[in-house]
Coordinates of C-alpha atoms in Angstrom, one line a residue:
X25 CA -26.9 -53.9 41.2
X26 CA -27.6 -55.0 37.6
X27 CA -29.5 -52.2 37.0
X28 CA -27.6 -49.9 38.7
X29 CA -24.7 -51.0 36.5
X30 CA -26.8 -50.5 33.1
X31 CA -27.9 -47.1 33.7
X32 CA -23.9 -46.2 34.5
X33 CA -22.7 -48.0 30.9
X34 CA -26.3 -46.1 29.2
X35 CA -24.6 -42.8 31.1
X36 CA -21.0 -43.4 30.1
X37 CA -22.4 -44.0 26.5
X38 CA -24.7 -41.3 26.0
X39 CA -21.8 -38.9 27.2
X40 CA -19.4 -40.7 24.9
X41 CA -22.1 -40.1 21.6
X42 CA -22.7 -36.6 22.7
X43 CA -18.6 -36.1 22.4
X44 CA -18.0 -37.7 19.4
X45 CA -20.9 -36.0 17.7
X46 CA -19.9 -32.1 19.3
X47 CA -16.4 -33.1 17.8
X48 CA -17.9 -34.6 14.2
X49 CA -19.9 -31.3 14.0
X50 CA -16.9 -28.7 15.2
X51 CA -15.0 -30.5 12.0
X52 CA -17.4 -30.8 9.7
X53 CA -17.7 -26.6 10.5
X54 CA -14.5 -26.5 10.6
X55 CA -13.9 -28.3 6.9
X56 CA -16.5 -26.2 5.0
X57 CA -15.2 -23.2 7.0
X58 CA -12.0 -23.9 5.2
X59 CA -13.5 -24.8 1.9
X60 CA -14.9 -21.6 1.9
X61 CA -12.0 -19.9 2.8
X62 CA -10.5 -21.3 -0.5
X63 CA -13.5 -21.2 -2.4
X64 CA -13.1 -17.5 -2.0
X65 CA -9.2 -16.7 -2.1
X66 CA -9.5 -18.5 -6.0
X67 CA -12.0 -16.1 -7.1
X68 CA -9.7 -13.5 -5.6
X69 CA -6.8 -15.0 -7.4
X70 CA -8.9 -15.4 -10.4
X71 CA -9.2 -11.3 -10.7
X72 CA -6.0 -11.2 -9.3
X73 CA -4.7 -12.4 -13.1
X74 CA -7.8 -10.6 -14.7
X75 CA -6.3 -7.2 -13.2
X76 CA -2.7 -8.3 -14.3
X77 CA -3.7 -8.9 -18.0
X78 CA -5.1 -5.7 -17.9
X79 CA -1.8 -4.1 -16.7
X80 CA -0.4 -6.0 -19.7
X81 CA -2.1 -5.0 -22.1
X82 CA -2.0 -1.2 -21.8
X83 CA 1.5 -1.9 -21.3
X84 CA 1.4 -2.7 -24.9
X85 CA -0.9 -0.5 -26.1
X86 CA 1.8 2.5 -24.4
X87 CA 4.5 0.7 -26.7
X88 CA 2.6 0.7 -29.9
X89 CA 1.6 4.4 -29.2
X90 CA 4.9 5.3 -28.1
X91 CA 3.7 7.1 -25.4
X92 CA 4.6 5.2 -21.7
X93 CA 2.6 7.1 -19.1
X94 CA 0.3 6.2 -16.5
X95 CA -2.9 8.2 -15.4
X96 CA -5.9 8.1 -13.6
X97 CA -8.5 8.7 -16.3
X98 CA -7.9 7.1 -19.5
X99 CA -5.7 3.9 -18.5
X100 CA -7.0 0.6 -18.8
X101 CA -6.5 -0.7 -15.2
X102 CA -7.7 3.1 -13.6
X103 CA -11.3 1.4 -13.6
X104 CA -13.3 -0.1 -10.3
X105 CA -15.2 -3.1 -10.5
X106 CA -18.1 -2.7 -8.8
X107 CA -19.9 -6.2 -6.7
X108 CA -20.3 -8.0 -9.4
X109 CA -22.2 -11.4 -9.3
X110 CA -20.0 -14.5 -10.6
X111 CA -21.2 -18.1 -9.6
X112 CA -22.3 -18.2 -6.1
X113 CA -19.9 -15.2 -5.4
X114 CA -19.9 -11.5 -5.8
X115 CA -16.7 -10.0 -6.4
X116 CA -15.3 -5.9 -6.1
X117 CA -11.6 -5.2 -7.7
X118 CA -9.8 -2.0 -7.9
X119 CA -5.9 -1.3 -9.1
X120 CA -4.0 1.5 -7.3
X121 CA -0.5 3.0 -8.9
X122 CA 1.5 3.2 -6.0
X123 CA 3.9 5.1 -7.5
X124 CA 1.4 8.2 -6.8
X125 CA 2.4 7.7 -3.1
X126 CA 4.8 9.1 -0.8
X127 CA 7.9 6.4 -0.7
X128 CA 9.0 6.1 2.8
X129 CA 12.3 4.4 1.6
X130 CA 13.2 7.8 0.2
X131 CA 14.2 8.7 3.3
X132 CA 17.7 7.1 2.8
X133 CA 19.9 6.7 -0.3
X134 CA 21.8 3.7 -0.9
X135 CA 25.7 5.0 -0.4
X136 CA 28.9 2.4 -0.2
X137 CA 28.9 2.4 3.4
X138 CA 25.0 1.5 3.6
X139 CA 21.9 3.4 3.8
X140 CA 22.4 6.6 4.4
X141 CA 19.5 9.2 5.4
X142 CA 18.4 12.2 3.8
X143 CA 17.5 15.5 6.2
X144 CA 15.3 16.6 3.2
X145 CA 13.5 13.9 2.3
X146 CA 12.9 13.2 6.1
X147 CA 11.3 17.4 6.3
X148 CA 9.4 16.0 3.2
X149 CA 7.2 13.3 5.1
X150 CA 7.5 15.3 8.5
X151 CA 5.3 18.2 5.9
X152 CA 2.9 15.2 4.7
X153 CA 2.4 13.6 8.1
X154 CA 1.4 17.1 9.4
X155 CA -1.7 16.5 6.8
X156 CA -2.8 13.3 7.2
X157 CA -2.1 12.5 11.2
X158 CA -4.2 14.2 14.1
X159 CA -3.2 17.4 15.8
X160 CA -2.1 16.0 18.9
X161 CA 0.3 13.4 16.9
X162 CA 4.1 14.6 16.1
X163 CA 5.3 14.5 13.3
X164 CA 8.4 15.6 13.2
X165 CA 9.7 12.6 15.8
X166 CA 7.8 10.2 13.1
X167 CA 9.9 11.4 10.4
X168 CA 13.1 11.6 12.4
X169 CA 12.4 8.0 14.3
X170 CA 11.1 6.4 10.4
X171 CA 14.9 7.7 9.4
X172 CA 16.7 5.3 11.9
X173 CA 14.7 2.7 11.8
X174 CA 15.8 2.5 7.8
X175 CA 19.2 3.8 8.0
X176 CA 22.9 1.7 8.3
X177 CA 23.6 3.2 11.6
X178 CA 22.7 2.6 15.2
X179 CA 23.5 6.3 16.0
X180 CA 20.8 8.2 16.9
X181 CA 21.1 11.2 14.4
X182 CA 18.5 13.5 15.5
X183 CA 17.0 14.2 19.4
X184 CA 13.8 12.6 17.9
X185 CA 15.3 10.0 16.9
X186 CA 14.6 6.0 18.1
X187 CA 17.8 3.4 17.4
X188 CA 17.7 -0.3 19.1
X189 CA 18.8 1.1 22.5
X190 CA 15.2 2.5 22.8
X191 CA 13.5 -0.4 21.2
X192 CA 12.7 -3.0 24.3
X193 CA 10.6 -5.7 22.0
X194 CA 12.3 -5.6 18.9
X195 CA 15.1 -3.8 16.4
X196 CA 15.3 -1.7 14.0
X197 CA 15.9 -3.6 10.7
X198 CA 18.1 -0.8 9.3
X199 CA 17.2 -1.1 5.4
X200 CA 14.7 -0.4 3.3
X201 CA 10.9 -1.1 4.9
X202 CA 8.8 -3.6 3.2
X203 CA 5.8 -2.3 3.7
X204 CA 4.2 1.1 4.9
X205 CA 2.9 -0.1 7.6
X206 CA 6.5 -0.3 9.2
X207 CA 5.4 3.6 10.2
X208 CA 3.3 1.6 13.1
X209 CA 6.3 0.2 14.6
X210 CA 7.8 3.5 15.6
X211 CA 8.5 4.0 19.4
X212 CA 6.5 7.3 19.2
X213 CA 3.6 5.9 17.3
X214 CA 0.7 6.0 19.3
X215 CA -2.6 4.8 18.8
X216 CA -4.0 7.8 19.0
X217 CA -1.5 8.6 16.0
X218 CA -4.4 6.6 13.5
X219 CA -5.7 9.1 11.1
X220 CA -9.3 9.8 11.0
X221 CA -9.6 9.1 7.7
X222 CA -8.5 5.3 7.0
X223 CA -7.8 6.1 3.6
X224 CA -4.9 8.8 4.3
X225 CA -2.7 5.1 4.3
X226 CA -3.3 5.6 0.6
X227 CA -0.4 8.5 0.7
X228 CA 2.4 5.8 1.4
X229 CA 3.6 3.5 0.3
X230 CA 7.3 1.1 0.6
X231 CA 9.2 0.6 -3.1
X232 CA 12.6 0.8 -3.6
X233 CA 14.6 4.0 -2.7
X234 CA 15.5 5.1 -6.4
X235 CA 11.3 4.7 -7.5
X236 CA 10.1 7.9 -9.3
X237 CA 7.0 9.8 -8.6
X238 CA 4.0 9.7 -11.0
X239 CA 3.0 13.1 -11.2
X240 CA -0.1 12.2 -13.2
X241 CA -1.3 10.0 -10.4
X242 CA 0.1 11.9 -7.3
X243 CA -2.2 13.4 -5.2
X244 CA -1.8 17.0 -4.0
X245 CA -1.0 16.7 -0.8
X246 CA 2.2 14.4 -2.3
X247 CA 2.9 16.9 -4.2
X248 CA 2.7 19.8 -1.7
X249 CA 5.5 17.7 0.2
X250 CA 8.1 16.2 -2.9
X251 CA 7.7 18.9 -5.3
X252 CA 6.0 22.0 -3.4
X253 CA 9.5 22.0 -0.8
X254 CA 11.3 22.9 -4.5
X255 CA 9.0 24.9 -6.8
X256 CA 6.4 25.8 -4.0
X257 CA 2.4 26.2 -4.7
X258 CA 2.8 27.6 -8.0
X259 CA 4.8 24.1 -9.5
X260 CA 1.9 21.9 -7.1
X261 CA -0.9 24.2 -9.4
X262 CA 1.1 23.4 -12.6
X263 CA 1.2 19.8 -12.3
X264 CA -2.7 19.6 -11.3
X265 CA -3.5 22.2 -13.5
X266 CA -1.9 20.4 -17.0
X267 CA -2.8 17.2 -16.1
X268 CA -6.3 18.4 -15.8
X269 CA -6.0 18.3 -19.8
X270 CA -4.5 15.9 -20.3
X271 CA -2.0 13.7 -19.2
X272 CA 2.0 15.1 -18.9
X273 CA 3.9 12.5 -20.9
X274 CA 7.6 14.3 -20.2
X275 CA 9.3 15.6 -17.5
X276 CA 11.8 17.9 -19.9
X277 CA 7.8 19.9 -20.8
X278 CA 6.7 20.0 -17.5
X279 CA 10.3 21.8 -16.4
X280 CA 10.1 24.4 -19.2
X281 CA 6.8 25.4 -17.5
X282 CA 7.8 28.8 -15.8
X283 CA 7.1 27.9 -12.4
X284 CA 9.8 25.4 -12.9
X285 CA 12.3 27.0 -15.5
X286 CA 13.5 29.9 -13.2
X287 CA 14.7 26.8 -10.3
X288 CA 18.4 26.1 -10.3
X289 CA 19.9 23.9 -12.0
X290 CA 20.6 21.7 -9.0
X291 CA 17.0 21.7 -8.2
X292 CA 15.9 20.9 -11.6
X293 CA 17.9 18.2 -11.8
X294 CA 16.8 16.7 -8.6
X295 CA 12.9 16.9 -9.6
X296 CA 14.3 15.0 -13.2
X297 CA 15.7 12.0 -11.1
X298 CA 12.7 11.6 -8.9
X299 CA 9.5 12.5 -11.0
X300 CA 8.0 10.7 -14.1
X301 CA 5.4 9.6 -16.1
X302 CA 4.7 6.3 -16.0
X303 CA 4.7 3.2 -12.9
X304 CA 5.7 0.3 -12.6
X305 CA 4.2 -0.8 -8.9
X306 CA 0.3 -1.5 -9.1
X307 CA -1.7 -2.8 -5.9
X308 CA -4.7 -4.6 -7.1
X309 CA -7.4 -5.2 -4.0
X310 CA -9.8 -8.2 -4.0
X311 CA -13.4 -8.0 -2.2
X312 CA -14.6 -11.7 -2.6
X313 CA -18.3 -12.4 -0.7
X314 CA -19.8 -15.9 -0.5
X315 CA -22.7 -16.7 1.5
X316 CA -22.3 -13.8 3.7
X317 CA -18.6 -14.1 4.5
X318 CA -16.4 -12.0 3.4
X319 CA -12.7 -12.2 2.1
X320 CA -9.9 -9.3 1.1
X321 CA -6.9 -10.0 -1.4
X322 CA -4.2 -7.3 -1.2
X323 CA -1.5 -7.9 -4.2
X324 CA 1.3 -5.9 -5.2
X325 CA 3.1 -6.0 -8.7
X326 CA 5.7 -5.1 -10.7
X327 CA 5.2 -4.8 -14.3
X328 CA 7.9 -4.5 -16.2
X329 CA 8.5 -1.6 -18.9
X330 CA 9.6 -3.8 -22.0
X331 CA 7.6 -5.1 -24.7
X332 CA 7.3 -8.5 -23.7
X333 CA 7.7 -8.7 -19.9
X334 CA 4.9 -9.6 -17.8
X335 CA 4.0 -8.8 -14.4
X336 CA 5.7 -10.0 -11.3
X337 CA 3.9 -10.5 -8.1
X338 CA 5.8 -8.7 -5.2
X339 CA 3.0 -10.1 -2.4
X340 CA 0.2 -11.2 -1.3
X341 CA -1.9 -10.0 1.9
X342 CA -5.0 -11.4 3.0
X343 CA -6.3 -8.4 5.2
X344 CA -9.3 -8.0 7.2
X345 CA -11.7 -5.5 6.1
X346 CA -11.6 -2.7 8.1
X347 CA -11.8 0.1 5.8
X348 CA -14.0 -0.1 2.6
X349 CA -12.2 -0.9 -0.5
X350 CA -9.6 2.0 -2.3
X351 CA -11.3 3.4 -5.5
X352 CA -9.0 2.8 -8.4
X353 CA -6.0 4.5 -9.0
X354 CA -5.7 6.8 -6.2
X355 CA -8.5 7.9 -3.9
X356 CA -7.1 11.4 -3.5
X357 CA -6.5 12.2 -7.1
X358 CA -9.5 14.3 -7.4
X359 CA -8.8 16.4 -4.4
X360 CA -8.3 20.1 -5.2

């Protein structure tokens, strides 16, 4: 019985060691796990600031030159870092302007009685999703559905429209989206609605409805839909044409051109309002790798356009890396 007895407490104990050691190991993994975590997002941080001072200073260099514009070949910021070995860590960076992308929240125009949509501006992303989304998606009931979810009302304006009535899960927010991705929340978005190429996210974007178009950094098919719906093909050429020589540092030259001189008045004045020359919305993206893992920093700024203002962090994403990381500027600039 004795025996019996001291093989059961020799049992009981070996099972007992076994548990605490399994659970000593899971958080010592679990510890470092997080340490590296860290370890990682303060590099990311680290040319998160590096990447903001750049912003700065050609901020300041635009002042003393008197010229504020933003393009994709001479800027400071328009550079990529390639994986570059720092400590134990290699790090990639590139800065996006996002104000070369298509704004969803132009869809609607802030009015007294709330946000209120706009039927051209919604014909303008039906046009660009046509581009970017696979032929069996549509389109036209993402633009129309995109226009409820951001505007005041809970009427449902259009037949391809979506208000909270046809939302089971959820509302729509009715004001301005935070974030592009918003587009995925649509009751007709499908997943077979992902574009092929992962990069054709790099056409939107979410900033404030009144945020002007940098048609130095715009890629064509942006163009095609916010300035192409006015002048047609032969404004699109113009812009990509003059910028080819160098940047366009006022809308008032780029309107005297003749393929935009002979436009109404109206029409001119409506390309004035919503193209420029210069951004103030960057996205800087963060590639961190340590040991073999691997971390992604998404930031979005504001920089303001005064001599002495610094930049203002919008927010911060740490996103999985799915696609490989957006070349600097805009990865569609080049595109003919």
């Amino acid at each position: 019985m004795a025996l019996i007895i001291v093989l059961m407490l020799f049992a009981i104990l070996s099972v007992l060691m076994t548990e605490i050691q399994f659970r000593q190991n899971r958080f010592l993994k679990r510890a470092d796990n997080l340490l590296q975590w860290d370890k990682r997002h303060q590099y990311a941080m680290a040319a998160e600031v590096v990447a903001q001072q750049g912003l700065i200073d050609d901020l300041q260099d635009d002042i003393k030159n008197n010229a504020q514009l933003d393009d994709c070949v001479e800027e400071q910021w328009a550079v990529q870092l390639p994986p570059t070995p720092y400590e134990d860590a290699f790090l990639s960076a590139s800065v996006q302007d996002l104000q070369g992308r298509y704004n969803l929240n132009w869809l609607i125009s802030p009015e007294a009685e709330g946000f209120v949509r706009q039927p051209d501006r919604i014909r303008e992303l039906e046009q660009l999703l046509t581009e970017i989304l696979p032929d069996q998606s549509n389109p036209g009931r993402l633009a129309y559905e995109m226009a409820d979810w951001l505007d005041s009302n809970n009427i449902v304006d259009d037949a391809q429209g979506a208000e909270d009535p046809e939302y089971r899960d959820r509302r729509t927010p009715n004001m301005p989206a935070a974030h592009e991705s918003e587009l995925r929340a649509l009751l007709g978005f499908q997943a077979t609605d992902m574009p092929e190429d992962p990069m054709s996210w790099g056409l939107l974007t979410a900033l404030p409805p009144g945020t002007t178009l940098n048609v130095n950094t715009a890629p064509q098919q942006v163009l095609n839909a916010v300035v192409g719906s006015l002048a047609g093909q032969e404004g699109v050429q113009a812009i990509m044409d003059t910028r080819k020589e160098e940047p366009i540092s006022d809308i008032g030259t780029l309107l005297a051109m003749p393929a935009f001189s002979e436009l109404e008045e109206e029409d001119q004045d409506l390309l004035r309002s919503r193209l420029g020359v210069g951004s103030e919305y960057f996205q800087v993206m963060v590639d961190v790798e340590v040991d073999g893992q691997l971390s992604r920093l998404v930031t979005r700024l504001f920089r303001g356009g005064g001599e002495g203002e610094s930049t203002a962090v919008i927010s911060r994403q740490v996103s999985p890396l799915l696609t490989p990381l957006e070349p600097a500027c805009n990865p569609f600039y080049k595109v003919e």
